[in-house]
Short mmCIF file of C-alpha atoms in Angstrom, two decimals:
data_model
loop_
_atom_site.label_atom_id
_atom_site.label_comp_id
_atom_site.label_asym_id
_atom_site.label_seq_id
_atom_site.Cartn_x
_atom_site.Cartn_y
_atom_site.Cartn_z
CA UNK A 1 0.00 0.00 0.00
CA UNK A 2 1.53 3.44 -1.24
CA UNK A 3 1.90 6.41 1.00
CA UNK A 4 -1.40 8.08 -0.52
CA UNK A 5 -3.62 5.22 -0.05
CA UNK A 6 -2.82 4.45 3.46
CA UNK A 7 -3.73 8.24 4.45
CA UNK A 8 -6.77 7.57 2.36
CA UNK A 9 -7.34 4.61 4.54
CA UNK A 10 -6.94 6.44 7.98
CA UNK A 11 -8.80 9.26 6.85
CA UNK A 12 -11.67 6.86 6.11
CA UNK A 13 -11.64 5.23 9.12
CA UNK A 14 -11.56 8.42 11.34
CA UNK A 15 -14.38 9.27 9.00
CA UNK A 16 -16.48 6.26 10.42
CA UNK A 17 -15.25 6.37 14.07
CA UNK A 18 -17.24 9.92 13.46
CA UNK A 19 -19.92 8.70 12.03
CA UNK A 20 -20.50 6.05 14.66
CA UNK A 21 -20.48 8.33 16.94
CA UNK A 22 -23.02 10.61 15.34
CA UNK A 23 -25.24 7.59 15.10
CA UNK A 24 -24.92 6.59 18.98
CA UNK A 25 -25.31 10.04 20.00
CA UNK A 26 -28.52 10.15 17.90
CA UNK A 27 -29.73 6.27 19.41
CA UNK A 28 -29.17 7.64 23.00
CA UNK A 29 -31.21 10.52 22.49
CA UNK A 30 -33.90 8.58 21.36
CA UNK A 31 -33.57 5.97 23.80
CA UNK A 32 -33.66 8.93 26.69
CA UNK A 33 -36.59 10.22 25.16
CA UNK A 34 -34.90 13.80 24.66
CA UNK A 35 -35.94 13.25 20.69
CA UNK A 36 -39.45 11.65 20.07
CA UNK A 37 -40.22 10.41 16.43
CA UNK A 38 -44.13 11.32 15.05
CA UNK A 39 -46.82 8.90 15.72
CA UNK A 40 -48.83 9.38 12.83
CA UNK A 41 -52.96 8.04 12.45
CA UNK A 42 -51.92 5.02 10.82
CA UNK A 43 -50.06 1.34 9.84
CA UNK A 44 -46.68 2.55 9.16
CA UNK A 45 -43.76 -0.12 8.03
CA UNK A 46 -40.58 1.13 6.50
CA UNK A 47 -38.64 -0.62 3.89
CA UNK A 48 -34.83 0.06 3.69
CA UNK A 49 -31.37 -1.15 3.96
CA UNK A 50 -28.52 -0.86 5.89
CA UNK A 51 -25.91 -0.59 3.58
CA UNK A 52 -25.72 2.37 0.36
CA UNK A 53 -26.70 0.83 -3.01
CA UNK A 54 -29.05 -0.62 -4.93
CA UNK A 55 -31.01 -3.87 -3.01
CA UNK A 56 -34.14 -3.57 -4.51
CA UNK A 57 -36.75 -2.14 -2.23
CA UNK A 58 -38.39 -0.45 -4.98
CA UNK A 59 -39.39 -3.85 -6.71
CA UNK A 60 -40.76 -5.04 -2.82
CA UNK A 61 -42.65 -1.74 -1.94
CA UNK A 62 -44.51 -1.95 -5.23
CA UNK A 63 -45.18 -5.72 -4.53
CA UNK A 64 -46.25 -4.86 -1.09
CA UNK A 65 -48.46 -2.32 -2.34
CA UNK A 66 -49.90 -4.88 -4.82
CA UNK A 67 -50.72 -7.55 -2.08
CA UNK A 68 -52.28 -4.73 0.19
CA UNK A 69 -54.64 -4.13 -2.63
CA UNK A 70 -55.43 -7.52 -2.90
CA UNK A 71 -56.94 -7.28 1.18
CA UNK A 72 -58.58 -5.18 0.19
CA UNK A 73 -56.26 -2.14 1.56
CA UNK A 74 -55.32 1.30 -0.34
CA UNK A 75 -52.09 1.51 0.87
CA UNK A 76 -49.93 5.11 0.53
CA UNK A 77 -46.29 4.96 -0.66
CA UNK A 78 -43.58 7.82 1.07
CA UNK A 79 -40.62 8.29 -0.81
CA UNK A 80 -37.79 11.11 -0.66
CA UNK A 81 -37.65 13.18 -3.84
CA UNK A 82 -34.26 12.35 -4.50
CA UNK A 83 -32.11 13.90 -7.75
CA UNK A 84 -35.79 15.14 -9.01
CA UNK A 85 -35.52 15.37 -13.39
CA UNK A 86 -37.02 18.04 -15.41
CA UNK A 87 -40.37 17.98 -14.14
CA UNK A 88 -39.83 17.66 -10.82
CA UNK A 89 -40.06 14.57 -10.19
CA UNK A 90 -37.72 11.42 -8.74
CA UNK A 91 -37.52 8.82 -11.01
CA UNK A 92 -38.70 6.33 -7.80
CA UNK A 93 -41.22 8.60 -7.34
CA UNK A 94 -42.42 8.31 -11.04
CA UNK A 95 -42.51 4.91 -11.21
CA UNK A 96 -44.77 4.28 -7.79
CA UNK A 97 -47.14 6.75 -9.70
CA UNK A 98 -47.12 5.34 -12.73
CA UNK A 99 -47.84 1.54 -10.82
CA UNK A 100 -49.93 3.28 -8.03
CA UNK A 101 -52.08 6.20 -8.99
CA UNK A 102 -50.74 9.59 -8.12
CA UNK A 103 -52.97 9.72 -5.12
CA UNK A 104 -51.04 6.70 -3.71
CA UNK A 105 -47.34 8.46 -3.51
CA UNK A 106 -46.33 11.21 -1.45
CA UNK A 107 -43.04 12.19 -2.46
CA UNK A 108 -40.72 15.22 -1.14
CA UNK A 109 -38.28 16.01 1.21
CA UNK A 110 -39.73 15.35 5.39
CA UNK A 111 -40.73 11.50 5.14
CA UNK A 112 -42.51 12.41 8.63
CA UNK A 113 -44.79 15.15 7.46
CA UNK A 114 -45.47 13.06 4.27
CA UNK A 115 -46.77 10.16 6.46
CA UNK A 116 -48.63 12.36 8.09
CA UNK A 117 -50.20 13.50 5.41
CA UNK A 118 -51.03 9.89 3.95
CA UNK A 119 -52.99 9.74 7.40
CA UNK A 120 -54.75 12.69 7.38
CA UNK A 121 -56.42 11.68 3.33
CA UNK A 122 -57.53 8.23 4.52
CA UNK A 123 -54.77 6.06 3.98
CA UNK A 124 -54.27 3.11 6.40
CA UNK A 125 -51.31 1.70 5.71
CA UNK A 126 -48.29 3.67 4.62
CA UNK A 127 -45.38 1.93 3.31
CA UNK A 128 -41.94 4.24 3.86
CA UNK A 129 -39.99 3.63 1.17
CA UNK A 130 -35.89 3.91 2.20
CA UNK A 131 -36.89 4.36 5.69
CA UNK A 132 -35.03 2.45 8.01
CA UNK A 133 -32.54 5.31 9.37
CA UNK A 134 -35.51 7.98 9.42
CA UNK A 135 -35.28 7.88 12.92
CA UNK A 136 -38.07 11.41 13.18
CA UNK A 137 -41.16 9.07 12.29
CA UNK A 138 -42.59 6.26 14.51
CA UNK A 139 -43.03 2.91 12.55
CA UNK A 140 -45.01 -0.44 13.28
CA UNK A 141 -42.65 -2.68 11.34
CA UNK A 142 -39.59 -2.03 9.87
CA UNK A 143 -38.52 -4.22 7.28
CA UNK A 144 -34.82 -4.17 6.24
CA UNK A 145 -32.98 -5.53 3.21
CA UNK A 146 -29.21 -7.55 2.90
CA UNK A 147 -28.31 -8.46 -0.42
CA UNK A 148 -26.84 -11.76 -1.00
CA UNK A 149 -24.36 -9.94 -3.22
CA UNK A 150 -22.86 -7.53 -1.17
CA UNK A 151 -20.39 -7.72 2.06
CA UNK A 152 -22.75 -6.34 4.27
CA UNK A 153 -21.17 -8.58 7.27
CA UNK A 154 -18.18 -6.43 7.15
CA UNK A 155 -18.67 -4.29 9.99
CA UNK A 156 -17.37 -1.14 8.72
CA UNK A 157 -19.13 2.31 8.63
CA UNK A 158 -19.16 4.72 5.78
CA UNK A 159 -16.89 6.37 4.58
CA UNK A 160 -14.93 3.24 5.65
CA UNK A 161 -17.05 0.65 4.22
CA UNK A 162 -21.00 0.32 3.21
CA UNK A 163 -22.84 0.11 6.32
CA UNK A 164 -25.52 2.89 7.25
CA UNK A 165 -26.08 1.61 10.64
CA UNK A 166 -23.87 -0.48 12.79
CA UNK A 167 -25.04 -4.70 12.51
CA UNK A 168 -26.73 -4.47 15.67
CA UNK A 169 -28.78 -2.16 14.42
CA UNK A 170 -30.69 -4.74 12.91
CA UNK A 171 -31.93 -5.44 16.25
CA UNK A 172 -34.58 -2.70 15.34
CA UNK A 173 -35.88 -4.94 12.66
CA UNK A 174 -38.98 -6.59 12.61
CA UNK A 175 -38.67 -8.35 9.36
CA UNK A 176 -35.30 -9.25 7.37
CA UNK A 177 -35.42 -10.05 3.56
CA UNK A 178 -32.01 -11.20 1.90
CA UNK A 179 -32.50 -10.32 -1.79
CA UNK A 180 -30.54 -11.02 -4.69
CA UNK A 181 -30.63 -14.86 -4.67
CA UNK A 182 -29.20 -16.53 -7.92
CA UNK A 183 -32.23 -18.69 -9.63
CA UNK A 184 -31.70 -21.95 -7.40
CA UNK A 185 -29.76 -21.00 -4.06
CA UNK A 186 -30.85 -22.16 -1.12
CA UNK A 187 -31.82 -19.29 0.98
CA UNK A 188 -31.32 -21.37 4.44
CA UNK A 189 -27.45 -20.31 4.97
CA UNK A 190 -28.56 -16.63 4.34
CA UNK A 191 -31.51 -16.42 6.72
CA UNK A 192 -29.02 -17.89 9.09
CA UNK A 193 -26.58 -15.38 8.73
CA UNK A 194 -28.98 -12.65 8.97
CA UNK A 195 -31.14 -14.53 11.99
CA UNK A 196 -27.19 -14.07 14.09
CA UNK A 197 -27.87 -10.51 13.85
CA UNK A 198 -31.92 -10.42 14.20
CA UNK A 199 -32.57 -12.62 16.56
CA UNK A 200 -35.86 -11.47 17.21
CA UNK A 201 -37.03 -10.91 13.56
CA UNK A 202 -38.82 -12.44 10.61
CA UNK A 203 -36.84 -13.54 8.07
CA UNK A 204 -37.29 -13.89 4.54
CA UNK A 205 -35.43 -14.23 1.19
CA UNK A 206 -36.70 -13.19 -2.04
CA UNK A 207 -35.15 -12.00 -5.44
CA UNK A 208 -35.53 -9.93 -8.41
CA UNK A 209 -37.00 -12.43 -11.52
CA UNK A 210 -37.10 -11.33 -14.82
CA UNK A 211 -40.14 -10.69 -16.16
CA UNK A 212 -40.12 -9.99 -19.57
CA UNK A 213 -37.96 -7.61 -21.96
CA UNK A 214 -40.22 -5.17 -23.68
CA UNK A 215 -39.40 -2.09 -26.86
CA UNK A 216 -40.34 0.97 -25.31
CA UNK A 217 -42.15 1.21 -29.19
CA UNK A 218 -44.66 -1.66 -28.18
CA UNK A 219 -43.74 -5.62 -28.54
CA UNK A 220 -41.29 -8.17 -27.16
CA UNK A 221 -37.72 -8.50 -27.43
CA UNK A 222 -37.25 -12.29 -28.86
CA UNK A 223 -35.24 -14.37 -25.94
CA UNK A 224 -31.27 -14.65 -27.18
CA UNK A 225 -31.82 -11.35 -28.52
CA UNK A 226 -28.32 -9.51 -28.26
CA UNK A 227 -28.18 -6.51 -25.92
CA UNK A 228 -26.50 -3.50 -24.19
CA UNK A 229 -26.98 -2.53 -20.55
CA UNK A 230 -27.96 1.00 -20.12
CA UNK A 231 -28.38 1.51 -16.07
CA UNK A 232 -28.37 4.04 -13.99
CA UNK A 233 -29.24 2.45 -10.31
CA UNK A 234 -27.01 1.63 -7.27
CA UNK A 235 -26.51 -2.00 -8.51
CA UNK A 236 -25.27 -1.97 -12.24
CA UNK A 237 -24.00 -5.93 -12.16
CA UNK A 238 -27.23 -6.92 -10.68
CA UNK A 239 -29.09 -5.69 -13.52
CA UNK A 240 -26.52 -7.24 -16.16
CA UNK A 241 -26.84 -10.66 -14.38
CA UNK A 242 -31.13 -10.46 -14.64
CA UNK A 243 -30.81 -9.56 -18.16
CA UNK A 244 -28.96 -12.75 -19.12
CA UNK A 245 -31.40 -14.69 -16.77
CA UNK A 246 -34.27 -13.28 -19.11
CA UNK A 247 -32.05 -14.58 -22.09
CA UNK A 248 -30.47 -11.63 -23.53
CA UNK A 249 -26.85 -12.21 -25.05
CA UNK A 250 -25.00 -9.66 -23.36
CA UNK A 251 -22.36 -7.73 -25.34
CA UNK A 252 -21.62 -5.11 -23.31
CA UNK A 253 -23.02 -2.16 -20.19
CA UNK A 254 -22.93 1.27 -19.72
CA UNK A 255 -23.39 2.57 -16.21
CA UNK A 256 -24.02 6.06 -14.63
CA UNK A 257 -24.02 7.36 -10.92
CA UNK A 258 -27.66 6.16 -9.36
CA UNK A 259 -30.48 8.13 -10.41
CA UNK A 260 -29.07 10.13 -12.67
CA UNK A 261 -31.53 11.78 -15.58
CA UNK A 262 -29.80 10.78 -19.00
CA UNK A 263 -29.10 14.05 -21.59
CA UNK A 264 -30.53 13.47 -24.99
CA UNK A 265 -26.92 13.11 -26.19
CA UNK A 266 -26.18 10.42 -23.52
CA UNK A 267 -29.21 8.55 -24.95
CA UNK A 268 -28.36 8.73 -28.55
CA UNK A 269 -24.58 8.37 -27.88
CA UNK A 270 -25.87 5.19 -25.92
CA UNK A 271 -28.02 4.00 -28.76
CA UNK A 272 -25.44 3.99 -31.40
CA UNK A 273 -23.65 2.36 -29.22
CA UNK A 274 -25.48 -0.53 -28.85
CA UNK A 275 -26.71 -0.49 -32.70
CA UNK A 276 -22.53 -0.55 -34.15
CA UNK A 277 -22.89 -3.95 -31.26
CA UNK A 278 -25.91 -4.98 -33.28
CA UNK A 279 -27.64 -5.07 -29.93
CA UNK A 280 -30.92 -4.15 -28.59
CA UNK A 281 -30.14 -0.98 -25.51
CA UNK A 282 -31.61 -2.35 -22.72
CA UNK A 283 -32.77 -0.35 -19.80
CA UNK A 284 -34.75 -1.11 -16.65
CA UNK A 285 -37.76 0.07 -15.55
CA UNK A 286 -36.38 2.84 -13.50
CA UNK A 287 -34.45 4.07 -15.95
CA UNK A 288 -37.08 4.26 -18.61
CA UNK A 289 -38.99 6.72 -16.67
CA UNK A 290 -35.47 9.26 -16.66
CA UNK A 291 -34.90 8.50 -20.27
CA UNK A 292 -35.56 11.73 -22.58
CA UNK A 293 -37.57 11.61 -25.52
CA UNK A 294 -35.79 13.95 -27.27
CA UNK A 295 -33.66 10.78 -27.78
CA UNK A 296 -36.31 8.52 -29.63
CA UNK A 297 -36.92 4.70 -28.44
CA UNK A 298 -36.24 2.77 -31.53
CA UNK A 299 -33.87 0.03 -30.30
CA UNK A 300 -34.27 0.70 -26.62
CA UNK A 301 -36.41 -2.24 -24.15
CA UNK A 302 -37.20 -2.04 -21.16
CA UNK A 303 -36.00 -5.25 -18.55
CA UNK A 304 -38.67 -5.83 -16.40
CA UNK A 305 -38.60 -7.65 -12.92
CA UNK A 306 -41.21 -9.24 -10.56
CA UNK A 307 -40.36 -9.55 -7.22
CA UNK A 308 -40.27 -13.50 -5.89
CA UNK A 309 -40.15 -14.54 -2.55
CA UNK A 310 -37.66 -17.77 -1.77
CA UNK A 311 -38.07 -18.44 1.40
CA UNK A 312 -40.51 -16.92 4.77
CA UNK A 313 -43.09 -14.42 2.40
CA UNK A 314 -45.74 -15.38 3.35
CA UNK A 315 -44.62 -14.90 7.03
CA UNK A 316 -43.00 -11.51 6.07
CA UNK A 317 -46.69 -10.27 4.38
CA UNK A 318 -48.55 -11.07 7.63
CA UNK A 319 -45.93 -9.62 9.90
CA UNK A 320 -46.23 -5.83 7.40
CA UNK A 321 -49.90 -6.18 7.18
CA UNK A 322 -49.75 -6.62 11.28
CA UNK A 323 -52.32 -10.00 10.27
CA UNK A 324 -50.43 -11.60 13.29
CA UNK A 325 -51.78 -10.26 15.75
CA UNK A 326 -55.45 -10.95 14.64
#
């Protein structure tokens, strides 16, 4: 290790002993009751993670809004209006509206007075999307995701690693889901891994199946249809692995920084890139919703994914839609 690096390191580190202590200082005050989160007129159950990056909780928070809908339930998504485009709007945001209804999403910057608001029109059950560390509002359930994929058994804080929260701060948890699962894997050495953490929690395993590669034009891309990765979301090799799984022939990927809102010369740039490949530019759902269209769709498809439970759903379900206790 060269001279730079190793002040890099120990600059990183000092950054995380600070940040730890940030995040005690902030769990004590809670715990002593000289900070109180909001207690708002409703179900509230945040999903999140506890490490930065992409594990999916979009895909779960729109399948847990579909399953509250089948019980008959008009559930409200919260969301942060994070890197807004344009108009406005977060691309996360956009695509809970364009699944939900735009009277199901309440997007901007206080998730507290948001939920609030979700309570005050009616809504029931509000699911928090990305809310695990927003400490300010008072949740049923929270539900927290580990992907399979990433070393989130590390131990070390950012900057120094990817942890959010120390582990033990899954102890908060009342239901764990490990995502990204390869087709096949058994899910039982995960849940165990996550179980020596959350002892006291529900645990699940689900992942991310492809379902279906559609042209933004209208019509399905054939299976073994070449293609190139367009992707703009906090896991770029996750989405290259579920487009071969939906049986594209991967040639090649182009990544940005997570949600960023493509330029009309990024598009095109990106779509004769993938036409001198002979190859289809493939995108994913949340990146269809930032893509410009100045920049035309001919050649561009959209991956779509369903989320699957593995292992413990149904279990998770009853534990958000607080069924147990009935």
């Amino acid at each position: 290790m060269g001279p730079v690096a190793a002040v890099t390191d120990l600059l990183r580190a000092a950054g995380a002993a600070l940040y730890g202590a940030a995040w005690e200082a902030r769990r004590r005050a809670y715990a002593a009751g000289l900070r109180t989160p909001r207690r708002v007129a409703a179900r509230v159950v945040s999903v999140g993670n506890l490490t930065v990056g992409g594990t999916g909780k979009t895909t779960l928070v729109l399948h847990l809004a579909a399953a509250a809908r089948a019980r008959g339930l008009e559930p409200a998504v919260v969301c942060r209006r994070y890197r807004p485009g344009p108009a406005g709007e977060g691309d996360e945001e956009r695509m809970f509206r364009a699944a939900l209804g735009a009277g199901a999403v309440y997007a901007g910057a206080s998730k507290r007075d948001l939920a609030a608001a979700a309570a005050r029109a009616g809504r029931r059950l509000v699911l928090v999307d990305d809310g695990f560390s927003h400490w300010g509002l008072e949740r049923d359930l929270d539900v927290v995701l580990l992907d399979a994929r990433d070393p989130w058994e590390e131990g070390r804080l950012l900057p120094a690693g990817r942890l959010r929260e120390p582990l033990r701060a899954l102890q908060r948890a009342g239901v764990v889901v490990v995502t990204r699962l390869a087709p096949g894997e058994d899910a039982a050495p995960w849940l165990a891994r996550a179980g020596r953490h959350a002892p006291a929690a529900r645990l699940a395993a689900g992942r991310h199946a492809p379902d279906g590669v559609r042209w933004l034009a209208g019509g399905e891309v054939p299976a073994g249809a070449r293609a190139w990765v367009l992707t703009a979301t906090g896991n770029p090799a996750a989405v290259e692995a579920t487009a071969r799984e939906a049986g594209l022939a991967v040639v090649g990927r182009s990544t940005f920084r997570d949600h960023h809102w493509f330029s009309a010369g990024e598009a095109r740039a990106a779509r004769a890139r993938a036409a001198r490949a002979g190859a289809a530019l493939v995108v994913t759902a949340k990146d269809a919703v930032r893509w410009p269209a100045a920049a035309g769709v001919e050649g561009v498809a959209v991956l779509a994914v369903r989320w699957a439970w593995v292992a413990g759903g149904e279990a998770a379900e009853r534990a958000v839609f607080g069924e147990e206790a009935r």
